[in-house]
Coordinates of C-alpha atoms in Angstrom, one line a residue:
Chain A
M11 CA -56.6 75.8 30.5
T12 CA -57.8 77.6 33.7
Q13 CA -59.3 75.9 36.6
K14 CA -62.4 77.4 38.3
I15 CA -61.8 78.3 41.9
H16 CA -64.8 78.6 44.1
P17 CA -65.3 82.2 45.1
A18 CA -65.9 81.2 48.8
L19 CA -62.5 79.7 48.9
I20 CA -60.9 82.9 47.5
G21 CA -62.8 84.9 50.2
F22 CA -61.8 82.5 52.9
T23 CA -58.1 82.7 51.9
V24 CA -58.2 86.5 51.9
V25 CA -59.8 86.5 55.4
V26 CA -57.1 84.2 56.7
F27 CA -54.4 86.2 55.1
F28 CA -55.6 89.4 56.8
F29 CA -56.0 87.6 60.1
L30 CA -52.3 86.7 59.8
V31 CA -50.9 89.9 58.4
G32 CA -53.3 92.4 60.0
P33 CA -51.6 92.7 63.3
L34 CA -48.3 93.2 61.6
I35 CA -49.8 96.1 59.5
I36 CA -51.2 97.6 62.7
V37 CA -47.8 97.4 64.5
V38 CA -45.9 98.9 61.5
G39 CA -48.5 101.6 61.1
S40 CA -48.4 102.5 64.8
A41 CA -44.6 102.7 64.7
L42 CA -44.8 105.3 62.0
S43 CA -47.2 107.5 63.9
D44 CA -46.1 111.1 64.7
T45 CA -48.1 111.1 68.0
T46 CA -46.7 110.6 71.5
Y47 CA -49.1 107.7 72.1
L48 CA -49.9 104.4 70.4
T49 CA -52.6 104.8 67.7
F50 CA -53.7 103.3 64.5
P51 CA -54.1 104.4 61.8
P52 CA -51.0 106.5 62.2
Q53 CA -51.5 110.2 62.5
G54 CA -48.8 111.9 60.6
L55 CA -45.7 110.0 59.4
S56 CA -42.5 110.0 61.3
L57 CA -39.4 107.9 61.9
R58 CA -38.7 109.6 65.2
W59 CA -39.8 106.6 67.3
F60 CA -37.2 104.5 65.5
A61 CA -34.6 107.1 66.3
N62 CA -35.9 107.1 69.9
I63 CA -34.9 103.5 70.3
F64 CA -31.3 104.4 69.8
E65 CA -31.5 107.4 72.0
I66 CA -32.4 105.4 75.0
S67 CA -29.2 103.7 76.2
A68 CA -31.1 100.8 77.7
F69 CA -32.4 99.8 74.3
R70 CA -28.9 100.1 72.7
R71 CA -27.5 97.9 75.4
T72 CA -30.2 95.3 75.4
I73 CA -30.2 94.9 71.6
L74 CA -26.5 94.0 71.8
T75 CA -27.1 91.7 74.8
S76 CA -30.0 89.9 73.0
L77 CA -27.9 89.4 69.9
Q78 CA -25.0 88.0 72.0
I79 CA -27.2 85.7 73.9
A80 CA -29.0 84.5 70.7
F81 CA -25.7 83.7 68.9
L82 CA -24.1 82.0 71.9
S83 CA -27.1 79.9 73.0
T84 CA -27.8 78.9 69.4
F85 CA -24.1 77.9 68.9
I86 CA -24.2 75.9 72.1
A87 CA -27.5 74.2 71.2
L88 CA -26.1 73.3 67.8
L89 CA -22.9 72.0 69.4
L90 CA -24.9 69.7 71.7
G91 CA -27.9 69.1 69.4
I92 CA -26.2 68.0 66.2
P93 CA -24.3 65.0 67.8
A94 CA -27.5 64.1 69.8
A95 CA -29.7 64.1 66.7
Y96 CA -27.0 62.1 64.9
A97 CA -26.9 59.5 67.6
L98 CA -30.7 59.3 67.9
N99 CA -31.0 58.6 64.2
R100 CA -27.8 56.6 63.5
Y101 CA -28.6 54.1 66.3
R102 CA -32.4 54.4 66.2
I103 CA -32.8 50.6 66.1
Q104 CA -30.6 50.0 69.1
L105 CA -31.9 52.8 71.2
P106 CA -35.2 52.7 73.1
G107 CA -38.0 54.5 71.4
W108 CA -38.8 56.9 74.2
L109 CA -35.3 58.4 74.1
A110 CA -36.2 60.6 71.0
T111 CA -39.3 61.8 72.8
L112 CA -37.3 62.7 75.8
F113 CA -35.3 65.2 73.8
V114 CA -38.4 67.0 72.7
L115 CA -40.1 66.9 76.1
P116 CA -38.7 70.2 77.4
V117 CA -40.9 72.0 74.8
L118 CA -43.9 70.8 76.7
V119 CA -42.7 72.3 80.0
P120 CA -44.2 75.8 80.4
E121 CA -41.4 78.2 79.9
L122 CA -42.4 80.2 83.0
V123 CA -41.7 77.0 85.0
L124 CA -38.4 76.5 83.3
G125 CA -37.4 80.1 83.9
F126 CA -38.4 80.1 87.6
S127 CA -36.7 76.8 88.3
L128 CA -33.5 78.1 86.6
L129 CA -33.6 81.2 88.8
K130 CA -34.1 79.2 92.0
N131 CA -31.9 76.2 91.3
V132 CA -29.1 77.8 89.2
A133 CA -28.9 81.6 89.5
V134 CA -29.7 81.8 93.3
Q135 CA -28.2 78.4 94.3
F136 CA -24.8 78.9 92.6
N137 CA -24.9 82.7 92.3
T138 CA -23.9 82.4 88.7
P139 CA -23.3 85.6 86.6
I140 CA -26.5 86.9 85.0
F141 CA -25.2 86.8 81.5
L142 CA -24.0 83.2 81.7
T143 CA -27.3 82.1 83.3
L144 CA -29.2 83.7 80.5
V145 CA -27.1 81.9 77.9
F146 CA -27.5 78.7 79.7
G147 CA -31.3 79.1 80.0
H148 CA -31.7 80.0 76.3
S149 CA -29.5 77.1 75.3
L150 CA -31.9 74.8 77.2
L151 CA -34.9 76.6 75.6
V152 CA -33.7 76.1 72.0
L153 CA -32.0 72.7 72.2
P154 CA -35.2 70.7 71.6
Y155 CA -35.9 72.7 68.5
V156 CA -32.4 72.0 67.2
V157 CA -32.6 68.3 67.9
R158 CA -36.0 68.1 66.3
V159 CA -35.2 69.9 63.1
I160 CA -31.9 68.2 62.6
S161 CA -33.4 64.8 63.3
A162 CA -36.0 65.5 60.6
S163 CA -33.3 66.2 58.1
L164 CA -31.3 63.1 59.2
A165 CA -34.4 60.9 58.9
S166 CA -34.0 60.9 55.2
F167 CA -30.2 60.5 55.3
D168 CA -29.0 57.1 54.2
F169 CA -26.4 56.0 56.6
S170 CA -24.9 53.5 54.1
I171 CA -23.4 56.6 52.5
E172 CA -21.4 57.1 55.7
E173 CA -20.3 53.4 55.5
A174 CA -19.3 53.9 51.9
A175 CA -17.0 56.8 52.9
I176 CA -15.5 54.8 55.8
S177 CA -14.9 51.8 53.6
L178 CA -13.0 54.1 51.1
G179 CA -10.6 55.1 53.9
S180 CA -12.2 58.1 55.6
P181 CA -12.1 57.9 59.4
P182 CA -15.5 58.3 61.2
L183 CA -14.9 61.9 62.4
R184 CA -13.7 63.1 59.0
T185 CA -16.7 61.4 57.5
F186 CA -19.0 63.3 59.8
F187 CA -17.6 66.6 58.6
T188 CA -17.1 65.9 54.9
I189 CA -20.0 63.6 54.2
L190 CA -22.7 63.9 56.8
L191 CA -22.7 67.6 57.6
P192 CA -22.9 68.8 54.0
N193 CA -25.9 66.6 53.4
V194 CA -27.8 68.0 56.4
R195 CA -26.7 71.6 55.8
S196 CA -30.2 72.8 55.2
G197 CA -31.4 71.2 58.4
V198 CA -28.6 72.9 60.3
I199 CA -29.4 76.3 58.9
A200 CA -33.1 75.8 59.6
A201 CA -32.3 74.8 63.1
F202 CA -30.1 77.9 63.4
I203 CA -32.8 80.2 62.3
L204 CA -35.5 78.7 64.5
A205 CA -33.2 78.7 67.6
F206 CA -32.0 82.2 66.9
I207 CA -35.5 83.7 66.5
T208 CA -36.8 81.8 69.5
S209 CA -34.0 83.1 71.7
I210 CA -34.3 86.7 70.4
N211 CA -38.0 86.8 71.1
D212 CA -38.0 85.0 74.5
V213 CA -39.7 86.7 77.4
S214 CA -40.8 83.9 79.8
I215 CA -37.3 82.6 80.7
S216 CA -35.5 85.9 80.4
I217 CA -37.9 87.7 82.8
F218 CA -36.6 85.5 85.7
L219 CA -33.0 85.5 84.8
T220 CA -32.3 89.2 83.9
G221 CA -31.1 91.3 86.7
P222 CA -29.3 94.5 87.6
G223 CA -27.4 95.9 84.7
I224 CA -28.2 93.1 82.2
S225 CA -31.5 92.7 80.3
T226 CA -32.7 91.5 76.9
L227 CA -34.5 93.5 74.4
P228 CA -38.0 92.0 75.0
I229 CA -37.6 92.5 78.7
Q230 CA -36.5 96.1 78.2
L231 CA -39.5 96.5 76.0
L232 CA -41.8 95.3 78.8
A233 CA -40.1 97.7 81.3
H234 CA -40.5 100.6 78.9
M235 CA -44.2 99.8 78.4
E236 CA -44.8 100.0 82.1
Q237 CA -43.7 103.6 82.1
F238 CA -44.4 104.9 78.6
F239 CA -47.2 104.3 76.2
D240 CA -45.4 105.9 73.2
P241 CA -44.9 104.2 69.8
T242 CA -41.4 103.1 70.7
V243 CA -42.9 99.8 71.6
A244 CA -44.2 99.4 68.1
S245 CA -41.0 100.5 66.5
V246 CA -38.9 98.0 68.6
S247 CA -41.4 95.3 67.5
V248 CA -40.8 96.4 63.9
L249 CA -37.1 96.2 64.5
L250 CA -37.4 92.6 65.8
M251 CA -39.6 91.7 62.8
A252 CA -37.1 93.3 60.5
L253 CA -34.3 91.2 62.1
T254 CA -36.3 88.0 61.6
V255 CA -37.2 88.9 58.0
G256 CA -33.5 89.9 57.4
V257 CA -32.3 86.5 58.6
M258 CA -34.9 84.8 56.4
A259 CA -33.9 86.9 53.4
I260 CA -30.3 86.0 53.7
V261 CA -31.2 82.4 53.8
E262 CA -33.6 82.8 50.9
R263 CA -30.8 84.4 48.9
T264 CA -28.2 81.8 49.7
L265 CA -30.3 78.6 49.8
G266 CA -33.9 79.2 48.9
L267 CA -36.6 78.9 51.5
T268 CA -38.0 75.7 50.0
F269 CA -35.8 73.6 52.3
L270 CA -37.9 74.8 55.3
A271 CA -40.9 73.0 53.8
K272 CA -38.9 69.7 53.5
Chain B
M17 CA -2.7 43.8 44.4
T18 CA -5.4 41.2 44.8
K19 CA -5.3 39.0 47.9
A20 CA -7.0 35.8 49.1
L21 CA -9.7 36.2 51.8
S22 CA -9.8 33.7 54.7
I23 CA -12.7 33.6 57.2
Q24 CA -11.9 31.2 60.0
S25 CA -14.6 29.9 62.4
I26 CA -16.5 33.2 62.7
T27 CA -19.3 33.3 65.2
A28 CA -21.4 36.5 65.5
H29 CA -24.3 37.7 67.6
Y30 CA -26.8 40.5 67.5
G31 CA -27.4 41.1 71.1
T32 CA -28.1 37.6 72.4
T33 CA -29.2 36.2 69.0
K34 CA -26.6 34.1 67.3
V35 CA -26.6 35.0 63.6
L36 CA -23.4 33.2 62.4
E37 CA -22.2 29.9 63.8
D38 CA -18.6 28.7 63.2
L39 CA -18.5 29.9 59.7
S40 CA -15.4 29.4 57.6
L41 CA -14.8 30.4 54.0
E42 CA -11.7 30.7 51.8
V43 CA -11.8 32.9 48.7
G44 CA -8.8 32.4 46.5
E45 CA -6.9 35.2 44.7
G46 CA -8.9 36.6 41.8
E47 CA -11.9 34.3 42.6
L48 CA -15.5 35.5 42.8
V49 CA -17.5 33.7 45.5
S50 CA -21.2 34.4 46.0
L51 CA -23.1 34.1 49.3
L52 CA -26.5 33.0 48.4
G53 CA -29.5 32.6 50.7
A54 CA -32.9 34.0 51.8
S55 CA -33.0 37.1 54.0
G56 CA -31.8 36.4 57.5
C57 CA -29.4 33.6 56.5
G58 CA -26.4 35.6 57.6
K59 CA -25.0 36.5 54.2
T60 CA -25.0 40.3 54.7
T61 CA -23.8 39.8 58.3
T62 CA -20.8 37.9 56.9
L63 CA -20.0 40.8 54.5
R64 CA -20.4 43.4 57.2
L65 CA -18.0 41.4 59.4
V66 CA -15.4 41.3 56.6
A67 CA -15.9 45.1 56.0
G68 CA -15.4 45.7 59.7
F69 CA -18.8 47.3 60.4
L70 CA -19.6 44.4 62.8
Q71 CA -17.3 42.6 65.2
P72 CA -17.3 38.8 65.5
T73 CA -17.8 37.1 68.9
S74 CA -15.0 34.7 68.0
G75 CA -13.0 33.7 65.0
R76 CA -10.5 35.4 62.6
I77 CA -10.7 37.2 59.3
A78 CA -7.5 37.5 57.2
L79 CA -6.7 39.1 53.9
G80 CA -3.6 38.1 52.1
G81 CA -2.5 36.4 55.3
I82 CA -2.8 39.6 57.4
D83 CA -5.3 39.5 60.3
L84 CA -8.1 42.1 59.8
T85 CA -10.2 41.1 62.7
R86 CA -9.3 44.1 65.0
L87 CA -8.7 46.6 62.3
P88 CA -11.2 49.5 62.0
P89 CA -13.2 49.5 58.7
Y90 CA -11.5 52.6 57.3
K91 CA -8.1 50.9 57.4
R92 CA -9.2 47.6 55.7
D93 CA -8.8 48.9 52.1
I94 CA -11.9 46.9 50.9
G95 CA -14.0 48.1 47.9
L96 CA -17.7 48.0 48.7
V97 CA -20.7 48.2 46.4
F98 CA -24.0 48.7 48.1
Q99 CA -27.6 47.8 47.1
N100 CA -28.8 51.4 47.2
Y101 CA -25.5 52.7 45.5
A102 CA -24.7 54.9 48.5
L103 CA -23.2 57.7 46.3
F104 CA -22.4 61.0 48.0
P105 CA -25.3 63.2 46.9
H106 CA -23.4 66.5 47.3
L107 CA -20.4 65.4 45.2
S108 CA -20.1 65.2 41.4
V109 CA -19.6 61.8 39.7
A110 CA -15.9 62.5 39.4
D111 CA -15.6 63.6 43.0
N112 CA -17.5 60.4 44.1
V113 CA -15.1 58.2 42.2
G114 CA -12.1 60.3 43.4
F115 CA -13.1 60.2 47.1
G116 CA -11.1 57.0 47.9
L117 CA -8.0 58.4 46.1
K118 CA -8.3 61.6 48.0
Q119 CA -8.2 59.6 51.3
R120 CA -5.0 57.9 50.1
G121 CA -3.3 61.2 49.4
V122 CA -3.6 60.9 45.6
A123 CA -4.2 64.4 44.3
G124 CA -3.8 66.7 41.3
A125 CA -3.2 65.3 37.8
E126 CA -2.7 61.7 38.9
K127 CA -6.1 61.7 40.7
S128 CA -8.0 63.2 37.8
Q129 CA -6.3 60.9 35.3
R130 CA -7.1 57.8 37.3
V131 CA -10.7 59.0 37.8
Q132 CA -11.1 59.7 34.1
A133 CA -9.6 56.4 33.1
M134 CA -12.0 54.5 35.5
L135 CA -15.0 56.5 34.3
E136 CA -14.1 55.6 30.7
R137 CA -14.0 51.9 31.7
V138 CA -17.5 52.0 33.0
G139 CA -18.7 54.2 30.1
L140 CA -19.5 57.3 32.1
A141 CA -16.7 59.7 31.1
H142 CA -19.3 62.1 29.6
L143 CA -21.2 62.4 33.0
A144 CA -18.2 63.3 35.2
T145 CA -19.6 66.6 36.3
R146 CA -23.2 65.4 37.0
L147 CA -24.5 65.0 40.5
P148 CA -25.8 61.5 41.5
G149 CA -29.4 62.8 41.6
E150 CA -29.3 63.3 37.9
L151 CA -28.3 59.7 37.0
S152 CA -30.4 56.6 36.3
G153 CA -30.2 53.5 38.5
G154 CA -27.8 51.7 36.2
Q155 CA -25.5 54.7 35.8
K156 CA -25.5 55.1 39.6
Q157 CA -24.4 51.6 40.1
R158 CA -21.7 52.0 37.5
V159 CA -20.4 55.1 39.5
A160 CA -20.5 53.0 42.7
L161 CA -18.5 50.3 40.9
A162 CA -16.0 52.7 39.6
R163 CA -15.7 54.3 43.0
A164 CA -14.9 50.9 44.6
L165 CA -12.5 49.8 41.8
V166 CA -10.5 53.0 41.4
I167 CA -8.7 52.4 44.7
E168 CA -7.5 49.0 43.3
P169 CA -8.7 47.2 46.5
P170 CA -7.3 43.7 47.2
L171 CA -10.9 42.6 47.9
L172 CA -14.1 43.8 46.4
M173 CA -17.5 43.1 48.0
F174 CA -21.0 43.5 46.6
D175 CA -24.1 43.6 48.7
E176 CA -27.1 42.8 46.5
P177 CA -25.8 45.4 44.0
L178 CA -28.5 44.7 41.3
S179 CA -31.6 44.4 43.4
N180 CA -32.8 47.9 42.8
L181 CA -32.5 47.6 39.0
D182 CA -35.1 46.3 36.5
A183 CA -34.8 42.8 35.1
K184 CA -33.2 43.6 31.8
L185 CA -30.6 45.9 33.3
R186 CA -29.8 43.4 36.0
V187 CA -28.7 40.8 33.4
D188 CA -26.6 43.4 31.5
M189 CA -25.0 44.8 34.7
R190 CA -24.0 41.4 36.1
V191 CA -22.2 40.6 32.8
E192 CA -20.4 44.0 33.1
I193 CA -19.5 43.4 36.7
R194 CA -18.1 39.9 35.9
Q195 CA -16.1 41.3 33.0
L196 CA -14.6 44.1 35.1
Q197 CA -13.9 41.7 38.0
R198 CA -12.1 39.2 35.7
A199 CA -10.2 41.9 33.9
N200 CA -8.9 43.3 37.2
G201 CA -8.5 39.8 38.7
T202 CA -9.9 41.2 42.0
T203 CA -10.9 38.7 44.7
S204 CA -14.6 39.3 45.2
V205 CA -17.4 38.4 47.6
Y206 CA -20.9 38.8 46.1
V207 CA -24.0 38.7 48.3
T208 CA -27.3 38.0 46.6
H209 CA -30.6 36.2 47.2
D210 CA -31.0 35.6 43.4
Q211 CA -30.0 32.1 42.5
E212 CA -29.6 32.8 38.7
E213 CA -27.5 35.8 39.4
A214 CA -25.2 34.0 41.8
F215 CA -24.8 30.9 39.5
S216 CA -24.1 33.0 36.4
I217 CA -21.5 35.3 37.9
S218 CA -19.6 33.2 40.3
D219 CA -16.6 30.8 40.3
R220 CA -18.1 29.3 43.5
V221 CA -21.3 29.8 45.4
A222 CA -21.9 29.3 49.1
I223 CA -25.5 28.5 49.9
M224 CA -26.3 29.8 53.3
H225 CA -29.0 29.0 55.8
A226 CA -29.5 30.0 59.5
G227 CA -26.0 31.4 59.8
R228 CA -24.1 28.5 58.3
I229 CA -22.8 27.5 54.9
M230 CA -24.8 24.5 53.7
Q231 CA -22.7 23.9 50.6
L232 CA -19.8 25.7 48.9
D233 CA -19.2 24.5 45.4
T234 CA -19.1 25.5 41.7
P235 CA -22.5 26.4 40.3
E236 CA -22.5 23.2 38.1
T237 CA -21.9 20.9 41.1
L238 CA -24.6 22.7 43.2
Y239 CA -27.1 22.5 40.4
Q240 CA -26.5 18.9 39.6
R241 CA -25.1 17.3 42.7
P242 CA -26.5 19.0 45.8
A243 CA -24.9 17.6 48.9
N244 CA -27.9 17.7 51.2
A245 CA -31.7 18.0 51.3
F246 CA -31.6 21.7 52.0
V247 CA -29.5 22.6 49.0
A248 CA -31.4 20.1 46.9
R249 CA -34.7 21.8 47.6
F250 CA -33.0 25.2 47.2
V251 CA -31.8 24.4 43.7
G252 CA -35.2 23.1 42.7
F253 CA -35.2 19.3 43.4
E254 CA -39.0 18.7 44.0
N255 CA -38.7 15.0 44.6
L256 CA -36.8 13.7 47.7
I257 CA -37.6 10.0 48.2
P258 CA -36.1 8.4 51.3
M259 CA -35.1 4.8 50.6
R260 CA -33.1 1.9 52.1
V261 CA -31.2 -0.8 50.4
V262 CA -32.8 -4.3 50.6
E263 CA -30.5 -6.2 48.3
R264 CA -26.9 -5.7 46.9
D265 CA -26.1 -7.6 43.7
G266 CA -22.7 -6.7 42.2
A267 CA -23.1 -3.4 40.3
K268 CA -26.8 -3.1 41.1
I269 CA -28.8 -2.6 44.3
T270 CA -32.4 -2.9 45.0
A271 CA -33.9 -0.3 47.3
E272 CA -37.3 0.1 48.9
A273 CA -39.2 3.3 49.6
A274 CA -42.3 3.9 51.8
G275 CA -45.3 1.8 50.7
G276 CA -43.1 -1.0 49.4
V277 CA -42.1 0.7 46.2
R278 CA -38.9 -1.0 44.9
L279 CA -36.3 0.4 42.5
T280 CA -33.1 -1.0 41.0
L281 CA -30.2 1.4 40.8
G282 CA -26.8 0.9 39.1
L283 CA -23.7 1.7 41.1
E284 CA -21.8 2.9 38.0
Q285 CA -24.3 5.8 37.8
F286 CA -24.4 6.8 41.5
G287 CA -21.2 5.6 43.0
A288 CA -21.3 4.0 46.4
I289 CA -24.8 4.0 47.9
P290 CA -25.2 3.9 51.7
D291 CA -27.8 1.5 53.2
S292 CA -30.1 4.4 53.9
F293 CA -30.3 7.3 51.5
T294 CA -32.5 9.8 49.7
L295 CA -33.1 9.7 46.0
A296 CA -33.4 13.3 44.8
C297 CA -34.4 14.8 41.5
R298 CA -36.3 17.5 39.7
A299 CA -39.5 16.7 37.8
D300 CA -37.4 15.8 34.7
G301 CA -35.6 13.1 36.8
L302 CA -38.8 11.1 36.8
A303 CA -40.3 10.0 33.5
A304 CA -44.0 9.4 33.5
T305 CA -45.0 6.5 31.2
A306 CA -48.2 4.6 30.6
D307 CA -46.2 1.4 30.0
A308 CA -47.1 -0.7 33.1
A309 CA -44.4 -3.2 32.4
R310 CA -41.6 -0.7 33.1
E311 CA -39.9 -0.8 36.6
G312 CA -40.9 2.4 38.3
I313 CA -43.0 4.0 41.0
P314 CA -46.7 3.3 40.5
A315 CA -48.6 6.6 40.5
N316 CA -52.0 8.1 40.2
L317 CA -51.8 11.1 37.9
G318 CA -53.2 14.4 39.2
L319 CA -53.0 17.8 37.5
R320 CA -51.2 18.0 34.1
T321 CA -49.5 21.2 33.2
Y322 CA -47.9 22.2 29.9
L323 CA -44.3 23.4 30.2
G324 CA -43.5 23.9 26.5
R325 CA -40.7 21.3 26.5
A326 CA -42.7 18.6 28.3
Y327 CA -45.9 17.9 30.2
Q328 CA -45.6 18.0 34.0
Y329 CA -47.8 15.8 36.3
Q330 CA -48.6 16.1 39.9
C331 CA -48.5 12.5 41.1
D332 CA -49.9 10.7 44.1
T333 CA -47.7 7.6 45.0
A334 CA -47.3 5.2 47.9
A335 CA -44.0 7.0 48.5
G336 CA -45.8 10.4 48.8
P337 CA -46.6 13.2 46.4
L338 CA -44.1 13.5 43.5
V339 CA -43.7 15.6 40.4
A340 CA -42.8 13.9 37.1
N341 CA -42.5 15.0 33.4
G342 CA -43.8 13.1 30.4
P343 CA -43.2 13.5 26.6
L344 CA -45.2 16.0 24.5
T345 CA -45.9 13.3 22.0
R346 CA -48.1 11.2 24.3
P347 CA -50.0 13.2 26.9
L348 CA -51.3 11.0 29.7
E349 CA -54.8 11.3 31.0
M350 CA -55.3 13.2 34.3
G351 CA -56.7 10.7 36.9
G352 CA -55.1 7.7 35.1
H353 CA -52.3 5.4 36.3
A354 CA -48.7 5.5 35.2
K355 CA -45.2 4.4 36.2
L356 CA -42.6 7.0 37.2
V357 CA -39.2 5.8 35.9
P358 CA -36.1 7.5 37.4
V359 CA -33.7 9.0 34.8
P360 CA -30.3 8.1 36.4
E361 CA -28.4 11.1 34.9
Q362 CA -31.0 13.5 36.4
C363 CA -31.0 11.9 39.8
T364 CA -28.6 12.1 42.7
I365 CA -28.1 10.3 46.0
L366 CA -28.2 12.2 49.3
A367 CA -26.6 10.6 52.3
P368 CA -28.9 10.4 55.4
E369 CA -29.1 13.7 57.3
V370 CA -27.4 14.0 60.5
A371 CA -30.0 15.5 62.8
A372 CA -29.2 19.2 62.9

């Protein structure tokens, strides 16, 4: 038995699909162009602009810096965010309702404002090292996502399971690691991916906090674009996309992506 | 292994709201006591206090003579069975049951042997490797029961364990729970709002209301001789007739209800009768008869309903609305007159209420 699908719906779906994927195709196409300027469709096929990324030392350095910052800030955000999300859900009845909203509020603050105020009130005020300020800023940036995603996964967690474990002789902290964490594992991984990708792609905060000698990949990309209009820009973008897809693929292999839809 | 539970004058608050007031309860070794009442009566609070998830404002809880009041819940060694099973979703049935043993340092062959033996007792040995998500409600509750029993706790507590099961399974499971509990001789506290369940499973039942125990007794006594108006209504006494004694004559008294209705009651049936009392009974404690010569409460008959074993009449009397039963052989006309004759063995005398 087949169900008739209205042709207009098929057409509409195709249009939306190209609207979403089109830009990606253009970027990938431009990156493969053999010309010294950005163009689409590509003229000639070459991987030399990918090689070019690694020939420019600033790109090599900033890729490493971006990865370090993404890992560190995501780790810090998880370290703070998981207990916060736990407390918000475990004691939801006792806690005031606005508290959960408070944890998501930073998302509403324009990142430019956050970046500028971090520069003025932290970096300049205390003369903190650039790298540490960047890690701090990115941790702040991704923390609300971590709290939100893990809260969503804790919302369906039945806390009487925790009480069952405690009544059977497991102290609260051990219960947290052996019972609670395994049951919100998918939420923790989703939060990790979201935070990691947000940090890797961030421009607005990093642009204020990067400084002499230390920059992140997107900022280096901007700096490069100001001087050159060659397909390196596109090839770096493809690299970032590949990184994101790579992370997703690992997750898909190990867990299946369906948990993201939960 | 099993120990007696002693709850001594516990008072508990949620914030500023008092939820338990000066509650005391003794559960003997191997005894099963139910806490029965509507939601909000304090029965679950009592259980959570004993489990250690809540702290009392004042009072003391002891198990086998040892004070538990300040002990954290994971050191209390109490087996808990929850309404929603609370199985660990990421662990197999065997690992769920073995969880408590693991915490006690039991490992290897001894652990798997005890888990296996317990699973056999609840009839789930063949499902040991399944995850909880693959089990039916009844199977889940059996796993929860096995998980609580395998640690051989001195006290077992049930929090509405059968509420999520369908009616047929509920009856089967409560028999199973009672058999396991008796076989192990484990002291047990069983929280439920289901009267039939509490009465069928318990040695004694505590009927609770507004944070206090209204009566603690055997199911038989509660059902036939409630101690006060609340418990009487709770166990289904529809007729509560306030009366006062107007004449004492040896083994008999004459008492008068509102509207001048007079009844003669024998002391050998009811024991000592105070000057002011309430006559309490179910519908089958008042026999409706057309015989106007009998001594009874004159009534106008309202709606008649068929119960299978009798007819039931909604009656309007000078002492207020009452419910009475009449024989199937002679149905009485709705709207007619009748006498309602108390059946002494179905009636009980309640002492006057102290204003609460």
